Coordinates of C-alpha atoms and ligand atoms in Angstrom, one line a residue:
X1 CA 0.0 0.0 0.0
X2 CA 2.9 2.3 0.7
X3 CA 4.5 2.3 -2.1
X4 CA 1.5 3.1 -4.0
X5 CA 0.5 5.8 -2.5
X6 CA 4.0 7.1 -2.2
X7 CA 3.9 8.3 -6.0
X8 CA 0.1 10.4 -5.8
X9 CA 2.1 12.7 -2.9
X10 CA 4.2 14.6 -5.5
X11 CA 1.3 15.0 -7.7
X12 CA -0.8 16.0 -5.0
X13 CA 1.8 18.3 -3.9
X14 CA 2.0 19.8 -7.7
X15 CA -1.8 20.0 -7.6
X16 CA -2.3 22.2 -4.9
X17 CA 0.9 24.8 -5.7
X18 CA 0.0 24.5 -9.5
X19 CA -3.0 27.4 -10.3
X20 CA -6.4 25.9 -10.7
X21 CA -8.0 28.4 -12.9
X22 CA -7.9 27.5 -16.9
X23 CA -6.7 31.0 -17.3
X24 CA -3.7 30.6 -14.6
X25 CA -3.0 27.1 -16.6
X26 CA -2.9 28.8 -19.5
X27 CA -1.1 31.9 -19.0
X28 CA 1.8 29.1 -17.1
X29 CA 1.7 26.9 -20.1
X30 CA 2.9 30.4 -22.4
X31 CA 5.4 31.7 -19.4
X32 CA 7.7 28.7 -18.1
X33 CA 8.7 27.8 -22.1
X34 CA 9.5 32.0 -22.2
X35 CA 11.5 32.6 -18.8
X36 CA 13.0 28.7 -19.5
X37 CA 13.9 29.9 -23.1
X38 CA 15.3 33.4 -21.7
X39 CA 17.5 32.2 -18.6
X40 CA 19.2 29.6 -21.5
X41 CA 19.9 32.0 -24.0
X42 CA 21.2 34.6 -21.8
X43 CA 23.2 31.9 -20.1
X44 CA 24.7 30.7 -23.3
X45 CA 25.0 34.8 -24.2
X46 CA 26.5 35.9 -21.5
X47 CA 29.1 33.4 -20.8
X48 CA 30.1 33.1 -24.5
X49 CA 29.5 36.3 -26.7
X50 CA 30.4 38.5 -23.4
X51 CA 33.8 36.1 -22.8
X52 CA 34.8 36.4 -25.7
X53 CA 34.5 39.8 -26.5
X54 CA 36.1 41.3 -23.6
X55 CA 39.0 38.3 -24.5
X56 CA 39.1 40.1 -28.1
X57 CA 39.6 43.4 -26.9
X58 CA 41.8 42.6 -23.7
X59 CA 44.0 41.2 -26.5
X60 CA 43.9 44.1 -28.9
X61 CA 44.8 46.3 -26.1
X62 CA 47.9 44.4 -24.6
X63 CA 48.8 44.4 -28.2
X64 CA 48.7 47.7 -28.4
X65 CA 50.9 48.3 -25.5
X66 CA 53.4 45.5 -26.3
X67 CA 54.0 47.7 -29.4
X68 CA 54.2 51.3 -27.9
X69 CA 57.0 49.4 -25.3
X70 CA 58.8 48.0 -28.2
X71 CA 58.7 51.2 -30.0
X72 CA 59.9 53.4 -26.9
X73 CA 62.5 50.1 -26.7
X74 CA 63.7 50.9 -30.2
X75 CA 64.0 54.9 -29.9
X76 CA 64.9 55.5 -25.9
X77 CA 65.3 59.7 -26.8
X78 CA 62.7 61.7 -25.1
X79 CA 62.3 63.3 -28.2
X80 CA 60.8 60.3 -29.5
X81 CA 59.3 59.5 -26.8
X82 CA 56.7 62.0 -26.6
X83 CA 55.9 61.5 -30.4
X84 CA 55.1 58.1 -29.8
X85 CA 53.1 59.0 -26.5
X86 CA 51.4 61.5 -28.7
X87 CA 50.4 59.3 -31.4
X88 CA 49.2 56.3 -29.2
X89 CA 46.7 59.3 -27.7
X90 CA 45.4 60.0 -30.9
X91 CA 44.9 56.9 -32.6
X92 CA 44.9 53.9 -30.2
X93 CA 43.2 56.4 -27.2
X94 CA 46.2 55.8 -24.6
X95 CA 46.9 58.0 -21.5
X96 CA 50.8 57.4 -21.4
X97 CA 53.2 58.8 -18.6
X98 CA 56.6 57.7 -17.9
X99 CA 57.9 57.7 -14.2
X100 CA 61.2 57.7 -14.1
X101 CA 63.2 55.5 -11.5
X102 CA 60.0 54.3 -9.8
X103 CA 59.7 50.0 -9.2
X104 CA 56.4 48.6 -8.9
X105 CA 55.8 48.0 -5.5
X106 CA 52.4 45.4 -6.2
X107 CA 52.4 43.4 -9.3
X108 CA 48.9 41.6 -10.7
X109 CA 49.6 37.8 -12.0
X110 CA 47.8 34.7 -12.7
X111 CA 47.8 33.9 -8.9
X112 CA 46.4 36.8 -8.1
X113 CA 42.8 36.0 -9.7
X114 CA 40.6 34.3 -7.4
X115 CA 37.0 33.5 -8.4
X116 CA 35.6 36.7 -7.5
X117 CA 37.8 38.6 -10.0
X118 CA 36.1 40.3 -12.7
X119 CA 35.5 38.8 -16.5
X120 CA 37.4 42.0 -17.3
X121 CA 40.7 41.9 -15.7
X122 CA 40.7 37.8 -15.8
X123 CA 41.0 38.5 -19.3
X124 CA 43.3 41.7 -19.3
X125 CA 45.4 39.8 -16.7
X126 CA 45.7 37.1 -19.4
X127 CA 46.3 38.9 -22.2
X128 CA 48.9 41.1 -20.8
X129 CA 51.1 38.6 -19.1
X130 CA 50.8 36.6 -23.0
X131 CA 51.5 39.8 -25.1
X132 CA 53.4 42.0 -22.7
X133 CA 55.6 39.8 -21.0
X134 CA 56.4 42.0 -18.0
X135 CA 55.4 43.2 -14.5
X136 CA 52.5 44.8 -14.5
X137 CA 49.7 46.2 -12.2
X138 CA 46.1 46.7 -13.1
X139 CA 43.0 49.1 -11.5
X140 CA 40.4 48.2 -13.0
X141 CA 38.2 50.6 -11.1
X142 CA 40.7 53.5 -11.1
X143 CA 38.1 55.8 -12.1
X144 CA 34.6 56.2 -13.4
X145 CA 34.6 54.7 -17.2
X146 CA 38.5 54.0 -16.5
X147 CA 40.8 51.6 -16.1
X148 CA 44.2 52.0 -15.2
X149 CA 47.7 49.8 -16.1
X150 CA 50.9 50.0 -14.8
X151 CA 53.8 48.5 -16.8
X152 CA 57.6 48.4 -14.8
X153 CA 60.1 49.4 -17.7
X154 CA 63.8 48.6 -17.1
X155 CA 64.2 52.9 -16.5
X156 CA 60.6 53.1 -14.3
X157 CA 57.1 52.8 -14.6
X158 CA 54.7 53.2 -17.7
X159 CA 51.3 54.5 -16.5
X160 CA 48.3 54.0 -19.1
X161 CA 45.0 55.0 -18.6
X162 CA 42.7 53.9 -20.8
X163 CA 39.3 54.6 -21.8
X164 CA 37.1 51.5 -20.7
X165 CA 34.6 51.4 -22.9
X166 CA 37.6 49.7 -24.6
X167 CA 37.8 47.2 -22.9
X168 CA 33.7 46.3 -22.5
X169 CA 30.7 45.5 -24.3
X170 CA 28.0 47.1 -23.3
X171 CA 25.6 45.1 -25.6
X172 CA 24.9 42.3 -22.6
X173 CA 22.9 44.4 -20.4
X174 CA 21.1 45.8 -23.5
X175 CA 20.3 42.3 -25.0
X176 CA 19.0 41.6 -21.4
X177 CA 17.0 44.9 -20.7
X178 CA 15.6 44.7 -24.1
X179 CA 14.2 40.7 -23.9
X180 CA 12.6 41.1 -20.4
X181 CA 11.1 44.2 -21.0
X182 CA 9.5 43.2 -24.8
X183 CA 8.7 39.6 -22.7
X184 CA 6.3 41.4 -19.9
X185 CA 4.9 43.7 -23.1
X186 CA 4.1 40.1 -25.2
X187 CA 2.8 38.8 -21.9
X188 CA 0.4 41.3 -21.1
X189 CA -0.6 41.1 -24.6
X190 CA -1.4 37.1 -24.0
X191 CA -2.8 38.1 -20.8
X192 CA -5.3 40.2 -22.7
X193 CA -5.9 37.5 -25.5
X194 CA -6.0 34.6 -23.4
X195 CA -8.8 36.3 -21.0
X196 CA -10.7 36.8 -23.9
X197 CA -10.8 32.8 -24.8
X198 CA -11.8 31.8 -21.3
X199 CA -14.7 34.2 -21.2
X200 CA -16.8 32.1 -23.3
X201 CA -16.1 28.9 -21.2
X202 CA -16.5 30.5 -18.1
X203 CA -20.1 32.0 -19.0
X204 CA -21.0 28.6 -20.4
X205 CA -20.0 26.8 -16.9
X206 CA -22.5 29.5 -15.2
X207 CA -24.7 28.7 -17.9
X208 CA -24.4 24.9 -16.9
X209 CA -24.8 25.7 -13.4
X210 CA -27.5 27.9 -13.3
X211 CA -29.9 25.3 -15.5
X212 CA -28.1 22.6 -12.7
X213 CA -29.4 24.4 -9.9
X214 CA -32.9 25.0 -12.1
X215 CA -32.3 28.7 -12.4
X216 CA -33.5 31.0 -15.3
X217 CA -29.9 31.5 -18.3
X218 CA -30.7 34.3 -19.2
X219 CA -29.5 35.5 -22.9
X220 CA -27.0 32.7 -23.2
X221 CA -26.0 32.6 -26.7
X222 CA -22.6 30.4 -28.2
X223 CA -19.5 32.9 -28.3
X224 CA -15.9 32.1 -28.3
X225 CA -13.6 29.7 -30.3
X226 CA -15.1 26.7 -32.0
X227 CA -14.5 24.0 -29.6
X228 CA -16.4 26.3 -26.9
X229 CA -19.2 27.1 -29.5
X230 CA -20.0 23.7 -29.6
X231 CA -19.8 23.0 -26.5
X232 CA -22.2 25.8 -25.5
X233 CA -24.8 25.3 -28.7
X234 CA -25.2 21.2 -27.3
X235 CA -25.5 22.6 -24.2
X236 CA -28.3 24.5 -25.5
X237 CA -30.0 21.7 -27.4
X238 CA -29.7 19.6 -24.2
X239 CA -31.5 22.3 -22.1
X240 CA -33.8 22.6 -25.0
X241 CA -34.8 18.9 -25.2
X242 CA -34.9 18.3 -21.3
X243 CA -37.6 21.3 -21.0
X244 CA -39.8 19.8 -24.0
X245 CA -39.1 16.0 -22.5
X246 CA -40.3 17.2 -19.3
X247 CA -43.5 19.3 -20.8
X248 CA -44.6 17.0 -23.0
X249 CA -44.6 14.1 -20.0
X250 CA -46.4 16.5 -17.7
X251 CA -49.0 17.8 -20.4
X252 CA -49.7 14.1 -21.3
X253 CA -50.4 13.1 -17.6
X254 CA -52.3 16.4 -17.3
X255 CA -54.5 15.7 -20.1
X256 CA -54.9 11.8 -19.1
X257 CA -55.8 12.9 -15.3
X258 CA -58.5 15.8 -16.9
X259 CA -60.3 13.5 -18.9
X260 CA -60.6 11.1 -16.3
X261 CA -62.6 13.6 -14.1
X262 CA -65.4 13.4 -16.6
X263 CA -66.3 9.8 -16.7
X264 CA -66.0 9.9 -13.1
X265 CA -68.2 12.7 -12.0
X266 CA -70.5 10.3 -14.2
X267 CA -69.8 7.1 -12.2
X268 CA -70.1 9.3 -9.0
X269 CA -73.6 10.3 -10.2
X270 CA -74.5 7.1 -11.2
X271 CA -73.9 5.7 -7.8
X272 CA -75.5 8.2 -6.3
X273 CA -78.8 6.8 -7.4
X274 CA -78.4 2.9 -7.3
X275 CA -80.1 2.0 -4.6
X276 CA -78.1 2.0 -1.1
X277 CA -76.0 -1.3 -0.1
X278 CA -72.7 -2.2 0.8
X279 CA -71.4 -2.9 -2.4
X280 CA -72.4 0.6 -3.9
X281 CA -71.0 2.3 -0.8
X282 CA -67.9 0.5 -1.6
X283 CA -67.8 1.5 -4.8
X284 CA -68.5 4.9 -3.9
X285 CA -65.4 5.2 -1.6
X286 CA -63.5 4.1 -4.5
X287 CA -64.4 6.5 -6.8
X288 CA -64.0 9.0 -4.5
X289 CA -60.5 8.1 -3.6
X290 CA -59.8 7.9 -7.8
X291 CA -61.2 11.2 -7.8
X292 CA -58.6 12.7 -4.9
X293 CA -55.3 11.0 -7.1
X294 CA -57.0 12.7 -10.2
X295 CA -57.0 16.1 -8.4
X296 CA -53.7 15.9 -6.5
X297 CA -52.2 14.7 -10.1
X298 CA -53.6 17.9 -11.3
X299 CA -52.9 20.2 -8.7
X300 CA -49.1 18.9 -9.0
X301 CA -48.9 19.4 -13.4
X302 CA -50.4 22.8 -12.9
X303 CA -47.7 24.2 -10.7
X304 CA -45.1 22.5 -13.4
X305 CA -42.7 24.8 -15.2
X306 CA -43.8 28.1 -15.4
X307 CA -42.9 29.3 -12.6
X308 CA -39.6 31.4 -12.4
X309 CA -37.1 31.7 -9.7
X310 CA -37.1 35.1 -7.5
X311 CA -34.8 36.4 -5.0
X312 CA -36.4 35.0 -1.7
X313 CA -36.2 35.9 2.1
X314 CA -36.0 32.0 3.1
X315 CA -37.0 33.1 6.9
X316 CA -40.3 35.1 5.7
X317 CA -41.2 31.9 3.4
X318 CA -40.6 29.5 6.3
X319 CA -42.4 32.0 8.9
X320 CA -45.4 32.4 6.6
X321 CA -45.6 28.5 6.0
X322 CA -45.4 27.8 9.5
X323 CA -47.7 30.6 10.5
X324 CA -50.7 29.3 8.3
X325 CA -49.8 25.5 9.4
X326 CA -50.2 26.5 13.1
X327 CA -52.9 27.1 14.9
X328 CA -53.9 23.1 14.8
X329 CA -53.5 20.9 17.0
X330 CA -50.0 20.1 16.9
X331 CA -47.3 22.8 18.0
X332 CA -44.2 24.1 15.3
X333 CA -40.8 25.3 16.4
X334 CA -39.4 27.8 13.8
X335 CA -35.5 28.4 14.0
X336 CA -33.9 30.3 11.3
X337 CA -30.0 30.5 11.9
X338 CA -29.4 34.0 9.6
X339 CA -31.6 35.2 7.3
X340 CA -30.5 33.8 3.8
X341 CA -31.8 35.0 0.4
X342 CA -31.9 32.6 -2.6
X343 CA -33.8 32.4 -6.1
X344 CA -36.4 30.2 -5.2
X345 CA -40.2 29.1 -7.2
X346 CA -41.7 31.0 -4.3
X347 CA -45.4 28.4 -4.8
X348 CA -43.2 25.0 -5.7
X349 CA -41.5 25.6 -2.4
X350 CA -44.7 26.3 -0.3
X351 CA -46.2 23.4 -1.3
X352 CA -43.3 21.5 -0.6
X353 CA -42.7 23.0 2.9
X354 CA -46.6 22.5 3.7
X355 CA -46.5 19.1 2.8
X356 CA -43.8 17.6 4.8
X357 CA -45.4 19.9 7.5
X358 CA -48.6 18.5 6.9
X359 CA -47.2 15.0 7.1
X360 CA -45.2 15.5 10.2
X361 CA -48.3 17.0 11.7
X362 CA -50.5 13.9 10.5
X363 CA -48.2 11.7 12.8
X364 CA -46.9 13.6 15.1
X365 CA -47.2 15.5 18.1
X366 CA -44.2 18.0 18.2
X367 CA -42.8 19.5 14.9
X368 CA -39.4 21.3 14.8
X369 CA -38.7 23.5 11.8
X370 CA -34.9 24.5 11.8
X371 CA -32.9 26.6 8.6
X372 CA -29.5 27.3 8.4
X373 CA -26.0 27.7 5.8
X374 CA -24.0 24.9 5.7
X375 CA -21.2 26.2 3.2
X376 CA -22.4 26.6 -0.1
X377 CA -26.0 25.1 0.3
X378 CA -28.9 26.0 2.6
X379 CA -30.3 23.5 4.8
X380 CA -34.1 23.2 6.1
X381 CA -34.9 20.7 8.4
X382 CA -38.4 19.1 9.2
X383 CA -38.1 17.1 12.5
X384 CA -40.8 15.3 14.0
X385 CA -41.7 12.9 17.4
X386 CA -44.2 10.6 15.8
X387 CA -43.6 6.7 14.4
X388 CA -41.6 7.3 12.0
X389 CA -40.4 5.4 8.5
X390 CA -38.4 2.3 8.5
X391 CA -35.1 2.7 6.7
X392 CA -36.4 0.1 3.5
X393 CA -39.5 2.3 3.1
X394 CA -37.4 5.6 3.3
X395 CA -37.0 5.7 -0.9
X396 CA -40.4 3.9 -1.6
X397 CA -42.4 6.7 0.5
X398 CA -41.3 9.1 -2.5
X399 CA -43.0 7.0 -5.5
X400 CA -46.0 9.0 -6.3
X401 CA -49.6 7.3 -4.4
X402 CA -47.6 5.3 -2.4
X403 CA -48.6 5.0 1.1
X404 CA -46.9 3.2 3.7
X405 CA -50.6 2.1 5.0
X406 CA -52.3 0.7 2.1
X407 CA -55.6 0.9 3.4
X408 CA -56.6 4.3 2.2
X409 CA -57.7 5.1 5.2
X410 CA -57.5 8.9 5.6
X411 CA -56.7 9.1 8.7
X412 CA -53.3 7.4 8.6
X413 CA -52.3 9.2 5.5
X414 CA -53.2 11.2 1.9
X415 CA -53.5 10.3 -1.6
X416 CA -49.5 9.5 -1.5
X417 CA -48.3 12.3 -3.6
X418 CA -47.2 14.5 -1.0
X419 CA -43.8 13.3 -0.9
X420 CA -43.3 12.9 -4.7
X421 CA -44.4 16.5 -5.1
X422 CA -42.0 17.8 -2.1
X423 CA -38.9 16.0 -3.9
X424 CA -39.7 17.2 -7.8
X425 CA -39.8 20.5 -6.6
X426 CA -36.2 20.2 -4.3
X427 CA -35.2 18.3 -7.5
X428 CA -36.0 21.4 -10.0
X429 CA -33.8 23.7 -7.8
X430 CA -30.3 21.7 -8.2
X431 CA -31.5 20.4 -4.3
X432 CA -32.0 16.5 -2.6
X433 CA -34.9 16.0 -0.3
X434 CA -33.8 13.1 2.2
X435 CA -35.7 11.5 5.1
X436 CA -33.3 10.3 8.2
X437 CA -34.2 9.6 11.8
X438 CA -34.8 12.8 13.6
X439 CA -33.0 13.4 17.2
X440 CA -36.1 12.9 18.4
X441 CA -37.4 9.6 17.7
X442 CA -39.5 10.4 14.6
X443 CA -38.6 11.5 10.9
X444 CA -36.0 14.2 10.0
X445 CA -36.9 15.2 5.9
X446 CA -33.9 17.3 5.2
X447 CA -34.0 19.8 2.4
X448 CA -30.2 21.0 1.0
X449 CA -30.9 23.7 -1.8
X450 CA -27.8 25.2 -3.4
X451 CA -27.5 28.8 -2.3
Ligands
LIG501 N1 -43.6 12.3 9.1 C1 -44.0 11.1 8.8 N2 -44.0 10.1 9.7 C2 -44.4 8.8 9.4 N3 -44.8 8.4 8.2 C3 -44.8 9.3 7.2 C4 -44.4 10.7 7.5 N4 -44.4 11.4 6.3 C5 -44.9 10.5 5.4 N5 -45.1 9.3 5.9 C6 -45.5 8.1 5.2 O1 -45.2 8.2 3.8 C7 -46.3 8.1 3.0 C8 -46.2 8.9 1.8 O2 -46.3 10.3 2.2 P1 -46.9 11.4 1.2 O3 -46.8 12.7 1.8 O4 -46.2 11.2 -0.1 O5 -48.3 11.0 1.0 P2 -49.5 11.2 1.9 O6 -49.2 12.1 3.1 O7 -50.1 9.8 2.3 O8 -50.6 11.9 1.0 P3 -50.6 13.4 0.5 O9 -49.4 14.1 1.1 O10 -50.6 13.3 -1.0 O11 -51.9 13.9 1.0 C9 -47.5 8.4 3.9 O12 -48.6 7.8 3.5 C10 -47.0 7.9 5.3 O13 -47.3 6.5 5.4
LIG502 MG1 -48.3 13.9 2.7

């Protein structure tokens, strides 16, 4: 078992650091290739085209002086001297003095670079021992933009200060500034873009939602990139043909249940005047009962559908459904936790409130209504202290007409719809309707409704 659940803790650790939005996704998929691509290539830059550069001109320097010292070697006059310190000014841009007599007192070598030295005078340090051949000192911060070298002659020391722009390429930091600053530009640009392409997918998740959780989608139309279009336009079809499925069902059992009423008001009549025994009697209660499933199936398909979802106060609902179911026998506790307001079919949810009310006040004595959040849904709870429903029967109580006494008596119960009519409407807002035992003893039907 260990060692497969070893594996899933990375992932789960990349899961929960890793953004979760499509956008965040997205916007890393086009950013780690671009700062991966940019730390390589300035890498490989850097080390190679600025190396070698400052190598290249380190060299053409050192070469430079190598030849003034073999010059002032070859004509020692002071005469010539100053010709050749004049020309090396104009066109190589060398500072030279001469001090006589003076011994350098430091020299810079090979030993002397440590890895904290500076591309720079590595590289001059390297060129100048090659070309140059003799002691030599080097300031590479002398002065601003200058760098100075100090060369021990046999008759003293030759100064040279040099310009250092000579020396460096500037084009490094310009390469750099230039690729992160046009890198955040394209990235805000694909910011912008990307944005854009989610739009569509997030509206059509709300979309999705919304119809879930049986609320109105309002001007939903398919927008966006092709894959997204299709998405939402089956989407829309779907919506379509679950509205007309459920319709066409209800209007079919509508029109079934109405022309039923007919023939029986007839039978009713007719039984009226047969002549009194048991059998008619009989009969009569049966017609009747027909005639109360008829009405109840009616009085269910007409509050079908057309009803639309407003804003609701769920503690005024619950207070005026309590309020008219009270003042009968049985006692109702209300609690509301924090008044909560959620699109609800204001007359779907009455009737669904009053009957499991009405139920719990059929068998009961004490009824406890109770509301409250519970994270993203809203909870209503319908406790009461009568006999409750064993656990087997807890699902079969919800098929419509069924009655856990199947004597028809009305005193131990309805027509049977009740429950089937509480759970279609929990149903059509994205809710579950659930019967438990209640702390009590009796039944708890607990309503969750997304909020
Ligand atoms: N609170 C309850 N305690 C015990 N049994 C219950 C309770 N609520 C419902 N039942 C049982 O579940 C059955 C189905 O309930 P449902 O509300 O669907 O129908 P009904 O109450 O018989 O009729 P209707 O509500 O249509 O008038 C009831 O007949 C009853 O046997
Ligand atoms: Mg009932």
């Amino acid at each position: 078992m260990a060692t497969l659940t070893a594996p899933s803790q990375p992932a789960s650790f990349l899961k929960r650091i890793l953004p979760r939005t499509l956008l965040g996704r997205a916007l890393l998929i086009i950013l780690s290739p671009l700062v991966l691509l940019q730390v390589i290539s300035t890498w490989v830059f850097y080390d190679r085209h600025y190396d070698t550069t400052t190598k290249r001109l380190s060299q053409a320097l050192a070469g430079e002086i190598a030849t003034v010292i073999q010059m002032m070697v070859r004509d020692p006059g002071s005469v010539e001297r100053l010709q050749i310190f004049r020309m090396a000014q104009q066109s190589m841009f060398l500072n030279l003095k001469l001090e006589e007599g003076e011994r350098l007192a430091v020299i810079s070598s090979g030993e002397s670079l440590n890895p904290f030295t500076s591309v720079l005078e590595r590289k001059l340090t390297t060129a100048l021992t090659t070309y140059v051949a003799r002691p030599f000192l080097i300031d590479t911060q002398f002065a601003r933009k200058q760098v100075s070298i100090q060369v021990q002659l046999a008759d003293g020391v030759l100064h040279i200060v040099v310009p250092r722009d000579r020396l460096f390429s500037s084009t490094t930091y310009i390469f750099i500034m230039w690729m992160v600053g046009s890198s955040i530009v394209l990235f805000g640009v694909a910011v912008v873009f990307m944005r854009n392409q989610v739009k569509p997918i997030r509206r059509l998740a709300q979309a999705a939602e919304r119809f879930g959780k049986g609320r109105d989608v309002a001007n939903f139309k398919p927008e966006g990139a092709t894959e997204v279009r299709q998405a939402a336009a089956a989407f829309l079809q779907m919506r379509h043909r679950i509205k007309r499925q459920i319709e066409q069902r209800t209007e079919f059992l509508a029109g079934v249940s109405h022309d039923l009423r007919t023939p029986l008001t007839r039978m009713k009549l007719q039984l009226a005047m047969l002549p009194g025994s048991a059998e008619s009697e009989s009969l009569q209660a049966d017609v009747s009962e027909m005639e109360a499933m008829v009405e109840g199936y009616l009085a269910f398909a007409r509050g079908e559908g057309a009803e639309k979802p407003v804003q609701t106060e769920v503690s005024h609902l619950l207070s005026e459904v309590v309020g008219r179911m009270r003042g009968q026998t049985v006692a109702i506790d209300l609690h509301i936790e924090e008044d909560l307001k959620v699109p609800l079919r204001r007359e779907g949810m009455r009737r669904c409130l009053t009957n499991l009310i009405a139920n719990a006040q059929r068998y009961a004595t004490q009824v406890t209504v109770s509301a409250g959040r519970r994270g993203h849904t809203l909870e209503v709870l319908i406790d009461d202290d009568g006999p409750g429903i064993p656990p087997d029967k807890r699902e079969e109580v919800f098929r419509p007409f069924y009655r856990l006494d199947p004597s028809r008596n009305p005193e131990t119960g309805g027509v049977g719809l009740g429950l089937t009519i509480a759970r279609d409407v929990v149903h059509n807002h994205g809710g579950e309707l659930t019967l438990e035992d209640a702390p009590g003893g009796g039944l708890r039907a607990r309503i969750w409704l997304p909020v």
